[in-house]
Coordinates of C-alpha atoms in Angstrom, one line a residue:
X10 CA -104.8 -10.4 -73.2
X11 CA -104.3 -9.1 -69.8
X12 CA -100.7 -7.9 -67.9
X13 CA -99.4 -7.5 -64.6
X14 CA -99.6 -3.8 -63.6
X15 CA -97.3 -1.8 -61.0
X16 CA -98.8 -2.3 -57.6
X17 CA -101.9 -4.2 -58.5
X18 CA -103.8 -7.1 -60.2
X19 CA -103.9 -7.6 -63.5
X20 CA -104.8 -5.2 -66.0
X21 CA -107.1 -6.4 -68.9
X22 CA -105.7 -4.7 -72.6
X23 CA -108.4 -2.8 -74.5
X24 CA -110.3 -4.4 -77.2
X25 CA -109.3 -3.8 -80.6
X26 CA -111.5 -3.7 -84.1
X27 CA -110.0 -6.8 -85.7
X28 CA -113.0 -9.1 -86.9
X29 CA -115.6 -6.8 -86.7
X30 CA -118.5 -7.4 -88.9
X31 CA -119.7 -4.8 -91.8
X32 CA -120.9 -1.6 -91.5
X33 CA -124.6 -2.5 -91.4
X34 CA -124.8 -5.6 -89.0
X35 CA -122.7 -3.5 -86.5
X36 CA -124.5 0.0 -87.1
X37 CA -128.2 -2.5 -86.5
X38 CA -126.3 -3.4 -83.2
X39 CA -125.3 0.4 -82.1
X40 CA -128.9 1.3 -83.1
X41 CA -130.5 -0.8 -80.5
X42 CA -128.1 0.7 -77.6
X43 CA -130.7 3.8 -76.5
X44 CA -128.6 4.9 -74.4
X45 CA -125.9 5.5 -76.4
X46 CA -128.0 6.9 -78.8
X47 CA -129.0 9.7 -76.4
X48 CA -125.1 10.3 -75.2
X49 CA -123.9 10.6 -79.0
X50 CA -127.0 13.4 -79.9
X51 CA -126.4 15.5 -77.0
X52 CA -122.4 15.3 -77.4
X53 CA -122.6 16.2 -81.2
X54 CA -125.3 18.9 -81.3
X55 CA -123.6 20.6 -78.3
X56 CA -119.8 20.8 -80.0
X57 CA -121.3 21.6 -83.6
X58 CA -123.4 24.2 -82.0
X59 CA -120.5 25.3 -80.5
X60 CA -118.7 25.1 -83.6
X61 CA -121.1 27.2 -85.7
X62 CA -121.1 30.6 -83.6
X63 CA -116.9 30.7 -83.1
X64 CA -117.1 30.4 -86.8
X65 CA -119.6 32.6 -87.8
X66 CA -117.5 35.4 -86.0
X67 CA -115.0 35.3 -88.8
X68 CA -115.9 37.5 -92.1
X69 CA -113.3 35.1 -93.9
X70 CA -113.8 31.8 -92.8
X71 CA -114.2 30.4 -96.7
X72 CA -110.8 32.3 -97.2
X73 CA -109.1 30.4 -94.3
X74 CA -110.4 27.1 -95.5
X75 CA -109.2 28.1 -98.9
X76 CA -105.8 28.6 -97.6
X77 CA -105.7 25.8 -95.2
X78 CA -106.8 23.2 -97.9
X79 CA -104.3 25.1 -100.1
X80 CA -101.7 24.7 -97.6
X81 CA -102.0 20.7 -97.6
X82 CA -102.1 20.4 -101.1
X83 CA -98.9 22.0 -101.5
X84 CA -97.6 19.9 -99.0
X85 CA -99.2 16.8 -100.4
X86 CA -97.5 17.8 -104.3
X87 CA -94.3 17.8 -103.1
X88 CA -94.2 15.5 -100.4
X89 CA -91.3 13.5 -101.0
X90 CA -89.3 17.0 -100.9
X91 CA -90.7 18.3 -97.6
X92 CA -90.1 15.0 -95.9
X93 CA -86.4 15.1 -96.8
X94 CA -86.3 18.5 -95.7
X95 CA -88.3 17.6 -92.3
X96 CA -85.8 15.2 -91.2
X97 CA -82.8 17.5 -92.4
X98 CA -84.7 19.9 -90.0
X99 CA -85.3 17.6 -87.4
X100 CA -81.8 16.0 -87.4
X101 CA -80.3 19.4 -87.1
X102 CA -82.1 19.9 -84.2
X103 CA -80.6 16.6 -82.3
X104 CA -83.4 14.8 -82.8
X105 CA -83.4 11.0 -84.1
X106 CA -85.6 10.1 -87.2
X107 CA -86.7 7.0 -88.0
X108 CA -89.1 5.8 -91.2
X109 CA -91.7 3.2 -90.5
X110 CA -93.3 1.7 -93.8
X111 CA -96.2 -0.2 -91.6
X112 CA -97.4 -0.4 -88.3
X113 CA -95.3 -3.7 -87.6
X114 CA -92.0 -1.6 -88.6
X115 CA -93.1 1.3 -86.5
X116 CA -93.7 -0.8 -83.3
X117 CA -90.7 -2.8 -83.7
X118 CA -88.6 1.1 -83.4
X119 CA -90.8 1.8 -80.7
X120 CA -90.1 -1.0 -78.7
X121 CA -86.3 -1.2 -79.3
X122 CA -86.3 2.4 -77.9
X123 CA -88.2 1.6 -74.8
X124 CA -86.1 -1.5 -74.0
X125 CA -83.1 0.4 -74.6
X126 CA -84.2 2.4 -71.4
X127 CA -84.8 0.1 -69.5
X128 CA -88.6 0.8 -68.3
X129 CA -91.5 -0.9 -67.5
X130 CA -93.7 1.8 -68.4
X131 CA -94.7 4.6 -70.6
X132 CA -97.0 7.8 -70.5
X133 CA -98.7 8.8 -73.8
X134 CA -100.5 11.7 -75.2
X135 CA -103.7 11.4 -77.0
X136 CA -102.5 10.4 -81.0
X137 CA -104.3 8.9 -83.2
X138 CA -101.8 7.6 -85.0
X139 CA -100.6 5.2 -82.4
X140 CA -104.3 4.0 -82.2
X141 CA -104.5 3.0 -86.1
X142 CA -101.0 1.0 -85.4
X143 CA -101.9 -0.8 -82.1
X144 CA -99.1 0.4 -80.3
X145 CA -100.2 -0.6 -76.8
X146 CA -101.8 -3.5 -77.6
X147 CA -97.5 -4.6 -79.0
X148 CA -96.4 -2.6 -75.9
X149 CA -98.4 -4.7 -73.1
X150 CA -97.6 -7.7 -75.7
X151 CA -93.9 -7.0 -74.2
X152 CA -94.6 -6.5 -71.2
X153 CA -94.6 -2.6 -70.7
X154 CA -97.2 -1.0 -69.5
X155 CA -98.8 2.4 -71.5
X156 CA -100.9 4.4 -70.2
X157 CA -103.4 6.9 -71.5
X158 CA -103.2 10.6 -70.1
X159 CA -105.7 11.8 -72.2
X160 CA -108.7 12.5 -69.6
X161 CA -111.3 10.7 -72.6
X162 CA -108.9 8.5 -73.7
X163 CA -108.1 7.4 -69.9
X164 CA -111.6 6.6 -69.9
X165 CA -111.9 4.4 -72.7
X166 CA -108.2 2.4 -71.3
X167 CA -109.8 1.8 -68.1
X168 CA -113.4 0.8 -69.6
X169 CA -111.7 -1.6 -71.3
X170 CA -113.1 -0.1 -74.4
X171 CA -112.7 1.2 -77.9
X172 CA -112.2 5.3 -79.3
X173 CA -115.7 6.2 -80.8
X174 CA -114.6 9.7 -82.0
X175 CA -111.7 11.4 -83.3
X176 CA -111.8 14.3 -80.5
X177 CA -113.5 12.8 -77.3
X178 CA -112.8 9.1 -78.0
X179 CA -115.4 8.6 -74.8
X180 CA -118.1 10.4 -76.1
X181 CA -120.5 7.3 -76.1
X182 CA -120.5 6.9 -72.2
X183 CA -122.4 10.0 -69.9
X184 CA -121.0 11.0 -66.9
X185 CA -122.8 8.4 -64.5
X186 CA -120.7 5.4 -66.8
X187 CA -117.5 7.1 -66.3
X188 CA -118.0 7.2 -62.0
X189 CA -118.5 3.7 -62.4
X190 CA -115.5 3.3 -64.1
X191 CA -113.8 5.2 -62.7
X192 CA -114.3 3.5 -58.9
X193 CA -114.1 -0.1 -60.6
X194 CA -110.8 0.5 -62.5
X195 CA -108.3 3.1 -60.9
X196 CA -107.2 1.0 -58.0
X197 CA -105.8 -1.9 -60.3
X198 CA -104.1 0.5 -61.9
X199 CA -102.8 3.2 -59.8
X200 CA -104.1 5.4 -57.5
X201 CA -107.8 4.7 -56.7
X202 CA -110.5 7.3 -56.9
X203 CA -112.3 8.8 -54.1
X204 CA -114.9 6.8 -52.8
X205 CA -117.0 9.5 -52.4
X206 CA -116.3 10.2 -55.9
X207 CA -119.8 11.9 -57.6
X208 CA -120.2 12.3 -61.6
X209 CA -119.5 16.2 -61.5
X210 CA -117.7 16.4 -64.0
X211 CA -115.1 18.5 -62.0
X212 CA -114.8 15.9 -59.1
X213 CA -114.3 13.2 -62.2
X214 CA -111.4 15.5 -63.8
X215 CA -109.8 15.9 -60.3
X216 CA -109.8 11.9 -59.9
X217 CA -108.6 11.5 -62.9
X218 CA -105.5 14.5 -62.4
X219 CA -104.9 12.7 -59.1
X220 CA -104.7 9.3 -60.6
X221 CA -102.5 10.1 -63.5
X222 CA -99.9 12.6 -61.5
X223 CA -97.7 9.2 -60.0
X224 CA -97.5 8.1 -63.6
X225 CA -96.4 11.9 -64.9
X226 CA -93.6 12.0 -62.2
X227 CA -91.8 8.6 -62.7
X228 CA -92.2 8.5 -66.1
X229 CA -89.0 8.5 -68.2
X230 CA -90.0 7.6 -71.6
X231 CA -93.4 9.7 -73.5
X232 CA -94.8 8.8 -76.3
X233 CA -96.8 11.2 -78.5
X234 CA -98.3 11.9 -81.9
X235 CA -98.3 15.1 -84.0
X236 CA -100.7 17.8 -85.1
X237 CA -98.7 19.0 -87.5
X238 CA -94.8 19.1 -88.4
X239 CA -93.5 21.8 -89.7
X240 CA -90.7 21.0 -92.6
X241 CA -88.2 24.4 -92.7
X242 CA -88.1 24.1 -88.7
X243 CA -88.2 20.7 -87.5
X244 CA -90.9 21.9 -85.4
X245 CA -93.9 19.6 -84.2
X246 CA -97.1 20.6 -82.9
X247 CA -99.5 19.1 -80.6
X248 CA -103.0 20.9 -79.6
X249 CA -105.0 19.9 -76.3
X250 CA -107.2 21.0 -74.1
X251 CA -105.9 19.6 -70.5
X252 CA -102.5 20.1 -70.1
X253 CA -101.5 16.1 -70.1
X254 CA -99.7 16.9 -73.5
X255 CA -97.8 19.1 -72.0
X256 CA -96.8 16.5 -69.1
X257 CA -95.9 14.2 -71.1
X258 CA -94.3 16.8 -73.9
X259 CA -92.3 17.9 -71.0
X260 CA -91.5 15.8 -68.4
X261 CA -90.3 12.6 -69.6
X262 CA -86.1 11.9 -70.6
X263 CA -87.1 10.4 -73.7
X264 CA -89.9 11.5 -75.8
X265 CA -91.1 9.5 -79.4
X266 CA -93.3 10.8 -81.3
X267 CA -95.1 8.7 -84.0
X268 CA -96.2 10.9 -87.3
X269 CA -98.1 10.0 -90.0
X270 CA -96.3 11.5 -93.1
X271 CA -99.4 13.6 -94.2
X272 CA -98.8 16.0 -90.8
X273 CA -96.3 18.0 -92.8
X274 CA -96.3 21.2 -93.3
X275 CA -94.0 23.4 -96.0
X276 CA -93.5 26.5 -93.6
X277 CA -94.1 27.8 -90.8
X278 CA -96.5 30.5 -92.2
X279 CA -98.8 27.5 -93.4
X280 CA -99.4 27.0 -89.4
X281 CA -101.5 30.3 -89.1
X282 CA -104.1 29.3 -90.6
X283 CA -104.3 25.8 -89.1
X284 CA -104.4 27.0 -85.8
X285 CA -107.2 29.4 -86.2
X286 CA -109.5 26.3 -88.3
X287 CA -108.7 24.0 -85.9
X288 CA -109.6 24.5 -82.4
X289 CA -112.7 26.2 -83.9
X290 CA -113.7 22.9 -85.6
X291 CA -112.7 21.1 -83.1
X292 CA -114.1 21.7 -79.6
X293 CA -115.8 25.2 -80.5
X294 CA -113.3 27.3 -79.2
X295 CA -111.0 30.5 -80.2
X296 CA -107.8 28.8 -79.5
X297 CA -106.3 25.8 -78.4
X298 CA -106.0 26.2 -74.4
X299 CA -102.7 24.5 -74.7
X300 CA -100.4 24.5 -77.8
X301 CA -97.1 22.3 -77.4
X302 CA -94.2 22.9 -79.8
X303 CA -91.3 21.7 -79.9
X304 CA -87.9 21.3 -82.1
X305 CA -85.4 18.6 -81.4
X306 CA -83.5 18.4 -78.1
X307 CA -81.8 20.9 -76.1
X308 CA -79.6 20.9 -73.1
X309 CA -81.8 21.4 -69.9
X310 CA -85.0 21.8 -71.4
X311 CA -87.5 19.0 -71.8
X312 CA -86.9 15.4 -72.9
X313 CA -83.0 14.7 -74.0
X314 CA -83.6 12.1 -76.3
X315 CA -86.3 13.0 -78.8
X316 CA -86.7 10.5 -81.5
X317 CA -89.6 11.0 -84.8
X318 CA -91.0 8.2 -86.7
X319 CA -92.2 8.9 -90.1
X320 CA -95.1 6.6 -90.8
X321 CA -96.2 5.4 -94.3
X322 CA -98.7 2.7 -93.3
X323 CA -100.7 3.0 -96.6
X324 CA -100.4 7.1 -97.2
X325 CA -98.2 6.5 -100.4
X326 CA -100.7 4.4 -101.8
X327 CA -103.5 6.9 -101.3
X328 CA -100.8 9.7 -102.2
X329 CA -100.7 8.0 -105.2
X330 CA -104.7 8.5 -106.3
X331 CA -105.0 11.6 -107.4
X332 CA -108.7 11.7 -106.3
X333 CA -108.5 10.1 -103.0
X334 CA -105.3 12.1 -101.7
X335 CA -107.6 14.6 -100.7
X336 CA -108.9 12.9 -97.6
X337 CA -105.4 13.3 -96.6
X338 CA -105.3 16.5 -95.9
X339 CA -107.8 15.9 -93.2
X340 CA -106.3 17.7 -90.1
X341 CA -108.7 14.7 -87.3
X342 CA -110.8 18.4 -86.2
X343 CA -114.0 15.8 -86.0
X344 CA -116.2 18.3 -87.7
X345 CA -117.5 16.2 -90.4
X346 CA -118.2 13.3 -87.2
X347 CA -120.8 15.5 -85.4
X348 CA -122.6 17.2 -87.9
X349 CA -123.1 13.6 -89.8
X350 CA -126.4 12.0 -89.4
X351 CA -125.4 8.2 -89.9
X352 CA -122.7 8.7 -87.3
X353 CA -125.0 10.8 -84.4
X354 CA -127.3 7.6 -84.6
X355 CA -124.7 4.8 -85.1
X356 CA -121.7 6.0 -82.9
X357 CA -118.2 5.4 -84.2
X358 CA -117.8 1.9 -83.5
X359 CA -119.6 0.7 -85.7
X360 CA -117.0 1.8 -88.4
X361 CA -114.5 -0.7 -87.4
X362 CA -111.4 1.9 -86.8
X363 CA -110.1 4.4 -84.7
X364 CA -110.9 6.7 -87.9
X365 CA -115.1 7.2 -87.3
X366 CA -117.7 9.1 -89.4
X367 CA -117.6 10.3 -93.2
X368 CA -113.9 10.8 -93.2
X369 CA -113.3 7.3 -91.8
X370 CA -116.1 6.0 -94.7
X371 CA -113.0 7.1 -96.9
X372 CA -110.1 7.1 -95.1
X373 CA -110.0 3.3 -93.9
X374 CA -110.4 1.8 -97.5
X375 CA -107.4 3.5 -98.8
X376 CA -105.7 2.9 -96.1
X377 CA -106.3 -0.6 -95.6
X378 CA -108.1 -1.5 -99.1
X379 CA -111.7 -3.0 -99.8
X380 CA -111.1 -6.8 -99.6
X381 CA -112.7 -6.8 -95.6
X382 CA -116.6 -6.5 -95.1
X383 CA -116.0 -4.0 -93.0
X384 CA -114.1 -1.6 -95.4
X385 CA -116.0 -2.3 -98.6
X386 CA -119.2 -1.8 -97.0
X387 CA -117.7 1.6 -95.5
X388 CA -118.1 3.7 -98.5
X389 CA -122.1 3.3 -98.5
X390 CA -122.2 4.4 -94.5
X391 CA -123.3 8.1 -95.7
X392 CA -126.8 9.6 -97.0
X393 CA -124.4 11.8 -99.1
X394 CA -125.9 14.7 -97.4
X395 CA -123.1 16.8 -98.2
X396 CA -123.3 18.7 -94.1
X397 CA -119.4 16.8 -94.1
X398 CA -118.1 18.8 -97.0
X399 CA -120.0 22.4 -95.4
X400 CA -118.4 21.4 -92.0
X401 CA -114.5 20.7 -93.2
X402 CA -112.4 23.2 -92.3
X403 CA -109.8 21.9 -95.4
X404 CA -112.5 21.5 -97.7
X405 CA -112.0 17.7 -98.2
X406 CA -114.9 16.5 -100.6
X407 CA -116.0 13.8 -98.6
X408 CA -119.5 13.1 -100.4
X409 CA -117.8 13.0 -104.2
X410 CA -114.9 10.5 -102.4
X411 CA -117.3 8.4 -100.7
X412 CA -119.1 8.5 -104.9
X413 CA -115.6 7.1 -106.0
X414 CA -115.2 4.6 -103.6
X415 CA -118.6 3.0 -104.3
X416 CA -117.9 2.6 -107.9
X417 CA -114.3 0.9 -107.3
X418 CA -116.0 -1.5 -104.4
X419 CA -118.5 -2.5 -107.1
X420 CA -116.1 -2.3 -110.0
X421 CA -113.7 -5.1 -107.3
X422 CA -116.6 -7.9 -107.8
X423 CA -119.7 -6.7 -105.8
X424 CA -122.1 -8.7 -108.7
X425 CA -125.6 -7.4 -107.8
X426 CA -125.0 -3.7 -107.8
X427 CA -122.7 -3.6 -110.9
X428 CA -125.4 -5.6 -112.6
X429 CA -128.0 -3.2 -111.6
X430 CA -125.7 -0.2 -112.2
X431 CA -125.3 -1.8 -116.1
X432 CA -129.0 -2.3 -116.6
X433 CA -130.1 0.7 -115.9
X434 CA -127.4 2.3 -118.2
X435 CA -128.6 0.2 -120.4
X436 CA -132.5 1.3 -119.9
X437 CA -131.6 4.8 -120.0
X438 CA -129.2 4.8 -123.2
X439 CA -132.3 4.3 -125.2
X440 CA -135.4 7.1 -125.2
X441 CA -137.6 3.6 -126.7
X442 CA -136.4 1.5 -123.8
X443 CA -136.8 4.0 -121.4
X444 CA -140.2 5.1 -122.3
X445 CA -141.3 1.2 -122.4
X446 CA -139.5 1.2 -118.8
X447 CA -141.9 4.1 -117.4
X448 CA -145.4 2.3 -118.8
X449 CA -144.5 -0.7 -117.1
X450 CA -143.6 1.1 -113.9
X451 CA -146.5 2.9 -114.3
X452 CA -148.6 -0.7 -114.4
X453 CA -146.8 -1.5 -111.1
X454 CA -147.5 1.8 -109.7
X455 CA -151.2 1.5 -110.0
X456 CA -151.2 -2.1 -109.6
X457 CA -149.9 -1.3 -106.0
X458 CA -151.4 2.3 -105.2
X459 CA -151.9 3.2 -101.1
X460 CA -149.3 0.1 -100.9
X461 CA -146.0 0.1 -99.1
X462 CA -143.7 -2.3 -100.8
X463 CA -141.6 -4.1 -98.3
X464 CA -139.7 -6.3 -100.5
X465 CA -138.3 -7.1 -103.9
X466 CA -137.0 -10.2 -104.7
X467 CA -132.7 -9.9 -105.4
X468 CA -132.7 -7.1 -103.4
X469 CA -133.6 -8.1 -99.4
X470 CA -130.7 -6.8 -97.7
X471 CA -131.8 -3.3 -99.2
X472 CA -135.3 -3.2 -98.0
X473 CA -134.4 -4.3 -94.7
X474 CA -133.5 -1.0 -94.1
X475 CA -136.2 0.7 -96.0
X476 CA -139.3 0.3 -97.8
X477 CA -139.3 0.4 -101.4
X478 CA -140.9 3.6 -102.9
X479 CA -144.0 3.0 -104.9
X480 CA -144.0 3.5 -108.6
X481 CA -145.5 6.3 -110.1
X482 CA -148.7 5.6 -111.8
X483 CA -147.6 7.5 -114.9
X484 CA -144.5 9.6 -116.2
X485 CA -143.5 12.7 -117.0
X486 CA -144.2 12.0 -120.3
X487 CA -147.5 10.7 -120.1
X488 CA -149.0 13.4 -117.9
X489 CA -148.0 15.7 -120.5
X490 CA -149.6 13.6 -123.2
X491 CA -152.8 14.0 -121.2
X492 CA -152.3 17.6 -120.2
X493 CA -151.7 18.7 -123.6
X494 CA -152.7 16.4 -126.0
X495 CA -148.9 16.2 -127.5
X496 CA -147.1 12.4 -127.3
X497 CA -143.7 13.4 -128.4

């Protein structure tokens, strides 16, 4: 699809991650990009190692998990309660609030409210949220142009590309890709960059600030997401690290903000320790270098029209699990993404959403069920490790989740594994079946010695990704026969 822009050609939408294939034939694909590879291993390593000294300054960092998870759960309990009392909040506070049950719904509201201005256009802070509903791809549908402040997010917008990462969506493309893009792309959209333009990354950051400050200052309608939203205030909270948050926060006449219902908060005490987990599991750092807050409208300060859209979009339905409602207290820090070994090799596209890594492997199923490839073969995109659980500052359980999930996929009609899964019950149910079990594997084990198995029939798709261990040539039980003479 592809619009008329302000000023220049035509401007080509971003891709989106309908169709794409399962987990394993895309992850075989990201595995042969090198380069790629290289860009994700020195992006991750450099944030978690980052990461791991801001947090190893703090005596009670298990205590501030504690109470951040603790904070969520509460939240999560009595949901239905704090939401009610959010929009009482927020309504007292002039603001509008909407409630979306799905994406459709909550692009329909957005669009009414754009019309009703009368624009052509729209700036729009990093959020998630608008990502996982398609907004821009239903805004350029309409004709009205939205663009990206976000420096990474700019980058993937004008690359014509998709997010790989919850927190630097551009982390798959090195500095020498995003000169190129940047010289390419600015001047079909805007202001073109320099064309001595070099890949400093402080000569890219002042292209990109020079490109995006036209769009800042004739903007009348922003568009944002929410860290968090504070029920007893109204308040919501955006953290970023450039100050285009603020812009558009600011600026703007009109400012919607699109907010998944799981962003509550009870209090605003329950915000303390958010803001001390997050920035440190974030980007590594002590605080947020810009923290935006904001509670309804007021008369000559910031946007006069603020409207809020609850979203639903599948969180009631993973409310309603009482083991899966944990991955929603995830707070999008990216921790579990760049300590995660399947994801530094495989990059986040490969996980068919804007929600990468082990907490899209559980996030994306609920959300959007296990009837796609894509989503049903999610759930097995983990070594269960367990470095996600270690790295969550909320202490979402990511490895046990990821366990659930691969027992309802193959409880849903996934033949082969179920099968397997029952035979072996069925093996090991039985101390006679299970000792006749180990003498034959021990007759393929010496049948096959200094062999590497490649193959086993039924099971090709399995060993095209590894080999298949060789068999002991006895057991447990027999080496203890011939040790010591006792058979029992």
């Amino acid at each position: 699809m592809s619009t008329q822009t302000r000023g220049g050609p035509v401007q080509e939408t971003s891709p989106t991650f309908v169709g794409m294939p399962a987990f394993p034939d895309a992850a075989r694909e990201a595995l042969d990009n090198t380069q790629q590879r290289r860009n994700l291993r020195h992006a991750t390593h450099t944030i978690r190692d980052k990461r791991a000294a801001v947090v190893e300054e703090l005596p009670g960092w298990e205590a501030l998990r504690v109470a951040g998870a603790d904070a969520k759960d509460e939240a999560l309990t009595h949901l239905g309660d704090y939401l009610e009392q959010l929009e009482e909040s927020l309504t007292a506070q002039g603001a509008t609030v909407h409630w979306a049950r799905d994406a459709v719904e909550a692009n329909r509201i957005v669009l009414e409210i754009v019309r009703a201005k009368e624009v052509d256009e729209v700036v729009k802070v990093k959020s998630m949220v608008t990502q996982e509903i398609e907004l821009n791809e239903a805004l350029e549908e309409a004709g009205i142009h939205a663009w990206e402040t976000d420096l990474a997010e700019l980058i993937v917008q004008l690359g014509h590309d998709r997010p790989s990462h919850i927190l630097v969506p551009a982390i798959h493309r090195n500095r020498s890709e995003i000169r190129e893009i940047f010289l390419r792309e600015m001047a079909k959209v805007g202001r073109p960059a320099p064309e001595d333009l070099t890949d400093d990354p402080a000569r890219l950051a002042e292209a990109a600030r020079l490109h995006l400050r036209e769009k800042f200052l004739r903007a009348k309608v922003g568009i944002s997401g929410a860290n968090f939203a504070i029920a007893d205030t109204g308040t919501l909270v955006v953290v970023e690290s450039e100050g285009n948050g603020r812009m558009c926060l600011t600026l703007p006449e009109t400012l919607v903000s699109v907010v998944g219902i799981e962003k509550v908060l009870p209090t605003w005490d329950d915000l303390a320790p958010m803001m001390q987990l997050l920035p440190r599991s974030s980007t590594g750092e002590r605080m947020n270098p810009y923290t935006t807050m904001w509670t309804g409208a007021h008369d000559g300060d910031g946007p006069q029209d603020v409207h809020v859209i609850l979203l639903d979009n599948g969180r009631s339905h993973v409310l309603a699990d009482t083991v899966g409602r944990e991955a929603l207290r995830c707070i999008r820090c990216s921790a579990c993404l760049n300590v995660c070994p399947v994801y530094e090799r495989t990059g986040g596209h490969a996980y068919g959403s804007v929600y990468p890594g082990p907490i899209g492997a559980v996030l994306n199923p609920q959300l959007r069920g296990t009837s796609s490839d894509i989503d049903a073969s999610l759930p097995y995109a983990s070594s269960l490790c367990g470095a996600c659980f270690d790295a969550c500052p909320v202490r979402i359980n990511i490895p046990e989740l990821l366990v659930e999930l691969r027992g309802r996929v193959t409880a849903e009609g996934h033949v082969a594994e179920g099968a397997a899964m029952r035979a072996a019950a069925w093996v090991l149910s039985d101390p006679k079946r299970l000792a006749g079990a180990q003498k034959v594997s021990g007759l393929v084990g010496r049948a096959v010695a200094d062999r590497t198995i490649r193959s086993l029939p039924g099971l090709g798709a399995w060993t095209d990704a590894r080999d298949v261990p060789t068999p002991p040539t006895e057991s447990f039980r027999q080496w203890w026969a011939r040790e010591r003479g006792d058979d029992r």
